[in-house]
Short mmCIF file of C-alpha atoms in Angstrom, two decimals:
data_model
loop_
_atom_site.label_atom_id
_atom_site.label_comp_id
_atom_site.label_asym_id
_atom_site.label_seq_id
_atom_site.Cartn_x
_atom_site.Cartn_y
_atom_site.Cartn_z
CA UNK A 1 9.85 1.25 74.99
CA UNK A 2 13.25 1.38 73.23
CA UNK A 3 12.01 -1.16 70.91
CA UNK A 4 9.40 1.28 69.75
CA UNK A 5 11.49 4.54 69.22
CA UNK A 6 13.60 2.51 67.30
CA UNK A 7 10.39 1.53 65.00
CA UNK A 8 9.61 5.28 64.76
CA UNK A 9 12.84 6.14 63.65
CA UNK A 10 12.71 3.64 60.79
CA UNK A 11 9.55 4.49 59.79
CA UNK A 12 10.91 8.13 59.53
CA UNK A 13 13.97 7.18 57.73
CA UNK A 14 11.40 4.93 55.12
CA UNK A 15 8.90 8.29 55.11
CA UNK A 16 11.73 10.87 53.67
CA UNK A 17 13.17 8.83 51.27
CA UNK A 18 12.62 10.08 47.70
CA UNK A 19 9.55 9.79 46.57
CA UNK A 20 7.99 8.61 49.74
CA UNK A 21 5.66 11.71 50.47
CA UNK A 22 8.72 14.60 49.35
CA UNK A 23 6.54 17.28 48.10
CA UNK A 24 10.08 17.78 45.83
CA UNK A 25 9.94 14.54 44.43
CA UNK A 26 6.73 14.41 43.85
CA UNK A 27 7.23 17.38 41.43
CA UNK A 28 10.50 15.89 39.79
CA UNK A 29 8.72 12.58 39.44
CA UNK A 30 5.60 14.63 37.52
CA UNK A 31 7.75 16.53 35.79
CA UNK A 32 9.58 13.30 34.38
CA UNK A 33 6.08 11.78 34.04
CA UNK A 34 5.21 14.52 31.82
CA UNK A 35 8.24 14.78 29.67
CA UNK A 36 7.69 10.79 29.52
CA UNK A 37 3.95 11.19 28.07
CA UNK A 38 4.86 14.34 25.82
CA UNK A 39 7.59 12.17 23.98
CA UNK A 40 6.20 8.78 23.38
CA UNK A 41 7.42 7.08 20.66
CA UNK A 42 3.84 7.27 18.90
CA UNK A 43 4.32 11.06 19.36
CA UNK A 44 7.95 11.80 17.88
CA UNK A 45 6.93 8.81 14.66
CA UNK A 46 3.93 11.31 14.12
CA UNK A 47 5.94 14.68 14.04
CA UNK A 48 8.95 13.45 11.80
CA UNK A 49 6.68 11.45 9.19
CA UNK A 50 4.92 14.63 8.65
CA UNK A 51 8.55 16.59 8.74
CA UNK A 52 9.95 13.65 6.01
CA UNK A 53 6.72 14.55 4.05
CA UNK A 54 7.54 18.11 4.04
CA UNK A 55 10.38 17.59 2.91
CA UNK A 56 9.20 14.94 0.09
CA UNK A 57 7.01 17.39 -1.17
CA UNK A 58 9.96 20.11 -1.23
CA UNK A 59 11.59 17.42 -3.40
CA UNK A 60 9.37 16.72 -5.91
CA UNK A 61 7.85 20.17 -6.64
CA UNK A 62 10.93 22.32 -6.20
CA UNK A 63 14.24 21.12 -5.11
CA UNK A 64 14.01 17.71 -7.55
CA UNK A 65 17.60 16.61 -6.43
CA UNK A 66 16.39 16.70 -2.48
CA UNK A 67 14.70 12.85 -3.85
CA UNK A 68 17.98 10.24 -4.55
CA UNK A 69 19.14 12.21 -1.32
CA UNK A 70 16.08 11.46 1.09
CA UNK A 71 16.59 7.90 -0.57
CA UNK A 72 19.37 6.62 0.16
CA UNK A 73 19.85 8.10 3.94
CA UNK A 74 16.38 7.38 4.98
CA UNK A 75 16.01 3.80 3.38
CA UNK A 76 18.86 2.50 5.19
CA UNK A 77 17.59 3.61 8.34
CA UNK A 78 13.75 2.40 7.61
CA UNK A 79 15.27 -1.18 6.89
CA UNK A 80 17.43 -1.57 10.09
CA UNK A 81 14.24 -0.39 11.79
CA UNK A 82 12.24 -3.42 10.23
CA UNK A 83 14.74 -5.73 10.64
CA UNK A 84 14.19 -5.21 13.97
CA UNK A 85 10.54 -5.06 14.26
CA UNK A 86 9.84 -8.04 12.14
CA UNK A 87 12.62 -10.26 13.85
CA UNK A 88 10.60 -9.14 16.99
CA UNK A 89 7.31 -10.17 16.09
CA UNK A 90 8.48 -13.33 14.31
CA UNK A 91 7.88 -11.75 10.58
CA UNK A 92 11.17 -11.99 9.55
CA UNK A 93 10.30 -14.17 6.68
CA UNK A 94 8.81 -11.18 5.05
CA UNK A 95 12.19 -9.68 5.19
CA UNK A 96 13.18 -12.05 2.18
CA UNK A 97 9.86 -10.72 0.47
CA UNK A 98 10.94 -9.39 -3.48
CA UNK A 99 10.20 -5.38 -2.82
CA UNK A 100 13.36 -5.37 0.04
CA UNK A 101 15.35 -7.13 -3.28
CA UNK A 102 13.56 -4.29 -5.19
CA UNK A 103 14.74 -1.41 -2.88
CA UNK A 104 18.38 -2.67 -2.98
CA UNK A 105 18.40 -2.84 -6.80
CA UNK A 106 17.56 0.72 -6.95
CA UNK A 107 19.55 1.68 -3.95
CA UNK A 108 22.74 0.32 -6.31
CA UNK A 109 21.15 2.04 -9.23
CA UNK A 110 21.46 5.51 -7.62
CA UNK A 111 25.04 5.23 -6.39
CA UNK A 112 26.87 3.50 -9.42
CA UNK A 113 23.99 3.62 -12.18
CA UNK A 114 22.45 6.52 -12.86
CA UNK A 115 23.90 6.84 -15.99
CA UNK A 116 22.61 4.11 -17.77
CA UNK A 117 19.18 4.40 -19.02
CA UNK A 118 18.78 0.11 -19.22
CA UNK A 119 19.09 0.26 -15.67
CA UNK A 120 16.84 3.05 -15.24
CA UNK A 121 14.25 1.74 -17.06
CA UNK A 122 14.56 -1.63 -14.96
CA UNK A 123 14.36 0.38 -11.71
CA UNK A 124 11.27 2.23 -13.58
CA UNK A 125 9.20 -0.83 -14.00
CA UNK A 126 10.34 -2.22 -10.32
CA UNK A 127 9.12 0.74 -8.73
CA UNK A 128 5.93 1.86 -10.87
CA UNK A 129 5.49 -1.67 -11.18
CA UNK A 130 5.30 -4.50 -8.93
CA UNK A 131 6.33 -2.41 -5.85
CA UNK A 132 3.64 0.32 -5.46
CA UNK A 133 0.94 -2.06 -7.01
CA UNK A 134 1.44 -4.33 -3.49
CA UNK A 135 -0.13 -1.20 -1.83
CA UNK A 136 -3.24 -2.58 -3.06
CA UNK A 137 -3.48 -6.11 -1.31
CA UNK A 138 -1.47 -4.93 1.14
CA UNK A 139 -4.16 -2.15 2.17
CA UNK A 140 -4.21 -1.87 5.88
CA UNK A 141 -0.09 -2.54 6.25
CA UNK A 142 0.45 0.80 3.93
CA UNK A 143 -2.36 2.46 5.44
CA UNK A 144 -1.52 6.03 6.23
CA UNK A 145 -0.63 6.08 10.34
CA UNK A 146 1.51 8.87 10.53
CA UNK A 147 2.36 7.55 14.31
CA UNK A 148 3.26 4.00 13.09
CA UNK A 149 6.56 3.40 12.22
CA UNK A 150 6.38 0.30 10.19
CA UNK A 151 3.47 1.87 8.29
CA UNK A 152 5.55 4.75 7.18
CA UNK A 153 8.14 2.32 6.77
CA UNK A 154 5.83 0.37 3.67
CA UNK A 155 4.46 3.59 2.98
CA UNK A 156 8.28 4.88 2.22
CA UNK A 157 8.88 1.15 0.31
CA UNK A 158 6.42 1.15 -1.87
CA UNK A 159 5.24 4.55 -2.65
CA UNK A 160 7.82 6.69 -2.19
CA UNK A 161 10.42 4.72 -4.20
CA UNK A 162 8.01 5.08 -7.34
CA UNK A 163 7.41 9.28 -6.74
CA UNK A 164 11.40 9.12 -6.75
CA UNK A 165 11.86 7.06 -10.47
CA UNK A 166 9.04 9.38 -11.53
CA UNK A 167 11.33 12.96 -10.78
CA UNK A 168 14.44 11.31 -12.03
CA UNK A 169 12.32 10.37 -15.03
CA UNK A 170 10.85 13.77 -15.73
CA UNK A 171 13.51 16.05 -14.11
CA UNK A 172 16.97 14.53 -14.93
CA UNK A 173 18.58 17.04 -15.28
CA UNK A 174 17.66 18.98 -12.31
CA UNK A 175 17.51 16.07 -10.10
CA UNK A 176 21.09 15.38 -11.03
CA UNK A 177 22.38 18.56 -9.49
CA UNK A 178 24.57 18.02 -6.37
CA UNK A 179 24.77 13.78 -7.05
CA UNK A 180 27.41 12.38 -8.67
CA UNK A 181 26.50 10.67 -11.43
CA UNK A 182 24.36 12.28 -14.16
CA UNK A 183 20.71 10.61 -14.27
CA UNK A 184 19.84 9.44 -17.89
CA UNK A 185 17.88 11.96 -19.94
CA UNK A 186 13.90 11.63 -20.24
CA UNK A 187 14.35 11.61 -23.98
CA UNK A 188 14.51 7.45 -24.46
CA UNK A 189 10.90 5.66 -25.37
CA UNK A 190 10.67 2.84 -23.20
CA UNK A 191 12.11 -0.72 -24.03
CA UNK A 192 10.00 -3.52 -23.37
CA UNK A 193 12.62 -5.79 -23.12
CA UNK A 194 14.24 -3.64 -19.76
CA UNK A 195 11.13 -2.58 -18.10
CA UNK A 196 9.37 -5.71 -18.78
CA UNK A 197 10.84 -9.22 -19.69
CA UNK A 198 13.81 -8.33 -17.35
CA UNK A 199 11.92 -7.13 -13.81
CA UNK A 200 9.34 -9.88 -14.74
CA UNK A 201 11.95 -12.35 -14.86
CA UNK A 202 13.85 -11.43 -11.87
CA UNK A 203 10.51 -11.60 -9.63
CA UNK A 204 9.76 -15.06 -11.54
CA UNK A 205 13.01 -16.13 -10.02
CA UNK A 206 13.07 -14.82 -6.61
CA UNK A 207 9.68 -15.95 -6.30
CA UNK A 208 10.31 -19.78 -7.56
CA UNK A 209 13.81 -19.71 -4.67
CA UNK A 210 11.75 -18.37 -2.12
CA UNK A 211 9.34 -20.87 -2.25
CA UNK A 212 11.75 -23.82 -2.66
CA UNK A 213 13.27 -22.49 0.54
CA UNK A 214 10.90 -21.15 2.58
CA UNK A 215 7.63 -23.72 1.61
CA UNK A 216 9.63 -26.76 0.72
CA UNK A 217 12.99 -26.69 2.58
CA UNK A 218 12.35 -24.97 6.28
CA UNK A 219 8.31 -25.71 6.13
CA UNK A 220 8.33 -22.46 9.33
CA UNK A 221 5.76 -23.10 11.81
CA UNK A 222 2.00 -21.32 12.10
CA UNK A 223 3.63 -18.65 14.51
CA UNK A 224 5.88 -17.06 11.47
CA UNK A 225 3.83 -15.01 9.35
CA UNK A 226 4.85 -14.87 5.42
CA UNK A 227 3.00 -12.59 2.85
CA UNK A 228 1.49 -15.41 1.81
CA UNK A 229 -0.10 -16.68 4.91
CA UNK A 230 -0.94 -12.43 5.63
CA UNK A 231 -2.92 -12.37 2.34
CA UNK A 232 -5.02 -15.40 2.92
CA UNK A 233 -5.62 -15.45 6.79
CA UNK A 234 -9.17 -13.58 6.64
CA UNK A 235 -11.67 -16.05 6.02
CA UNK A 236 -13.71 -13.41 4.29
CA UNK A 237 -11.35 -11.82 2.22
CA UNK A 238 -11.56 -11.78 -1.44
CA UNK A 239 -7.87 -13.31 -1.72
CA UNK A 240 -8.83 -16.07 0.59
CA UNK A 241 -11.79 -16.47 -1.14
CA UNK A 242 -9.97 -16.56 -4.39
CA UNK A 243 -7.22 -19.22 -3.52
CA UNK A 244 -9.56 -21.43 -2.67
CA UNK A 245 -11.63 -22.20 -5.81
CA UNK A 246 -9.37 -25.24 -6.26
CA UNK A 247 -9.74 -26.74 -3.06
CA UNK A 248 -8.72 -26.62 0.50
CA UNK A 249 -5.46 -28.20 -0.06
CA UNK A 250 -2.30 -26.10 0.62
CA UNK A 251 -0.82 -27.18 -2.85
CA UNK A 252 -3.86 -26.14 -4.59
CA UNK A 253 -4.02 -22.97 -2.48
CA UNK A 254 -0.70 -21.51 -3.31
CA UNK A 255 -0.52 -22.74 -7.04
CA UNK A 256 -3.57 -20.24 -7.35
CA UNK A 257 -1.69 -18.01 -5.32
CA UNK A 258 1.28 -18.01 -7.24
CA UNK A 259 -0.88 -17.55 -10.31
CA UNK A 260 -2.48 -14.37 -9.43
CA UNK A 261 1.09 -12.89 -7.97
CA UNK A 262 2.78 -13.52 -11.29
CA UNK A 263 -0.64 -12.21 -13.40
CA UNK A 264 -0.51 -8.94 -10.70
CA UNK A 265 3.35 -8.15 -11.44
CA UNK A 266 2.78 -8.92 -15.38
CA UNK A 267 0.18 -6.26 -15.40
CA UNK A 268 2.09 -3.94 -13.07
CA UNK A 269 4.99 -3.95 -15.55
CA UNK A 270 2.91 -3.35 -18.90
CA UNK A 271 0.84 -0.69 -16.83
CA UNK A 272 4.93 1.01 -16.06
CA UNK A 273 5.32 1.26 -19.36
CA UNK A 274 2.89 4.04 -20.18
CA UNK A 275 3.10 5.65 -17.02
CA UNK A 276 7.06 5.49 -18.49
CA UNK A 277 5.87 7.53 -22.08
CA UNK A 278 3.29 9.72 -20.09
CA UNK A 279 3.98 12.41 -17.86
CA UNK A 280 0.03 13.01 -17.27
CA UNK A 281 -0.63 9.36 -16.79
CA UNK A 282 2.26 8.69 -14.60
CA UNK A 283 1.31 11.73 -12.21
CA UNK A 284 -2.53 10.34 -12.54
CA UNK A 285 -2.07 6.97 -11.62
CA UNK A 286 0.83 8.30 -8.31
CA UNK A 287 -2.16 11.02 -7.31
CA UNK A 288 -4.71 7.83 -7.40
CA UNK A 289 -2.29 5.12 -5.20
CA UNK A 290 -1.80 8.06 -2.63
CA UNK A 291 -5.52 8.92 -2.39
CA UNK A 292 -5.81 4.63 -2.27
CA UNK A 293 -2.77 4.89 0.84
CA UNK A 294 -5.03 7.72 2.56
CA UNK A 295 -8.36 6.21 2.84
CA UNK A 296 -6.83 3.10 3.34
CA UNK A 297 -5.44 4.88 6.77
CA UNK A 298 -9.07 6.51 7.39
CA UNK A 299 -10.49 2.80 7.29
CA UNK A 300 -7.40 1.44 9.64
CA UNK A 301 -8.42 4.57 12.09
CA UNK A 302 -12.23 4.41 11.69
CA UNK A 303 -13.17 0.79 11.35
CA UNK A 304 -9.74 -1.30 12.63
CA UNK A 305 -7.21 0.63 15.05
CA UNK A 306 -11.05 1.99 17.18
CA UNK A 307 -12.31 -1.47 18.13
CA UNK A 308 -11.84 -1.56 22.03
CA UNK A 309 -8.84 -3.41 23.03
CA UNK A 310 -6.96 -3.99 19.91
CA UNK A 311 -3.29 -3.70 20.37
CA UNK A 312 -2.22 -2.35 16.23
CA UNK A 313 1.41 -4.34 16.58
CA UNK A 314 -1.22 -7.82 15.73
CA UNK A 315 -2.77 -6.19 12.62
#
């Protein structure tokens, strides 16, 4: 008998414990449930992408010298956040990849080299160049997901960086308000020796020691994914498909490879130079890659991100 009141008491102490049938708890726990749900990570990514491009837009229409600002306080913060990511997923080669080299030239240029207009021509070509034309084989990873960080994150790299040259370009002056250095005026025709034969070499070189380290030194394993290995992993793609014309042999693949990358940043860089002595075709060709960014992002959402069961961190 005793043994069994002393069963019933436990089972009473277990019962009205928190969260064991407490009509209070139950309510704190949905209310923490809820606040869970409403701020998921996906959520809050959403709301300040659309915030940053509120304020982007502010930037480049009105306030010019909002830009440099949104620069160099976000892109610090975007690149921690990939470090991160990509370390976590085993991309970290990518982190080695020439537009983070890019980024950091110009992230130098606007605090100690505003002034000089070599330099900003260099910075021109990098960003009109080599780093927004990478939104094109690099479709789905710059597609626009407003609730994807890393998304945003190449979306910031590659596009944004080129709508800031173009308002320091075309707006010195005002953009140059409130920084500390004066940007160069928009009055100098554009050198072929800075905006091409320099950038060009400098991805020429980067590109040869990457490959001497990365392909020939280290030789990383199947699991570590390299822009290289991204580009060509669809069967069906047109990249794959292109590599291939020589042969299946990795040698023969990535000599190709390495020829159409070098052909792709060569035309990038003479294609910078009018957008550099054209206001109208500089504005064209940024209104075209962001249109390009957008239905890129309708064909992630529609055709890739909807298939039942995909998880978008293995895209």
């Amino acid at each position: 008998m005793s043994r069994n009141v002393g069963n019933s008491r436990t089972a009473a102490a277990t019962n009205s414990k928190p969260g064991s049938g407490d009509p209070g708890s139950s309510a704190g726990d949905s209310i923490v449930t809820t606040v869970k749900e409403t701020f998921k990570l996906p959520k809050l990514i959403f709301f300040f992408s659309f915030v940053i491009i509120a304020l982007v837009m502010l930037g480049v229409y009105t306030i010019h010298n909002l830009t440099p600002f949104l620069f160099v306080i976000l892109w610090p913060v975007f690149f921690i956040v990939r470090i991160v990511y990509y370390v976590k997923k085993k991309w970290y080669y990518m982190l080695f990849d020439f537009c983070h080299f890019e980024m950091a030239i110009i992230f130098a240029y606007l605090l100690g080299g505003a002034s000089s207009y070599r330099t900003q021509q260099v910075c021109y070509g990098f960003a009109n160049g080599p780093l927004i034309w990478a939104v094109v084989p690099f479709a789905i990873p710059n597609a626009f997901a407003p609730h994807l960080g890393d998304k945003m994150c190449s979306i910031f790299i590659h596009y944004y960086t080129a709508l800031m040259m173009a308002t320091l370009r075309w707006f010195p002056s005002e953009s140059s308000t409130g920084w500390h250095l004066d940007f160069y005026s928009a009055g100098a025709d554009a050198d072929f020796t800075w905006m091409v034969v320099i950038p060009f070499t400098c991805y020429a070189i980067h590109y040869l020691i990457y490959m001497l380290v990365v392909y020939v030194a280290i030789q990383p394993g199947e699991e570590y994914l390299t822009s290289y290995r991204y580009l060509v992993r669809d069967k069906q793609s047109f990249i794959n498909k292109a590599v291939t014309l020589c042969g299946e042999r990795f040698l023969a693949h990535y000599a190709l490879y390495t020829v159409f990358s070098w052909l792709l940043c060569l035309m990038s860089l003479l294609f910078s130079v009018l957008w550099y002595e054209s206001f109208a075709a500089n504005i064209c060709f940024l209104v075209t890659i962001a249109i390009y960014i957008v239905w890129s992002g309708a064909y992630f959402h529609v055709d890739v991100y909807s298939k039942e069961g995909l998880v978008y961190d293995d895209l």
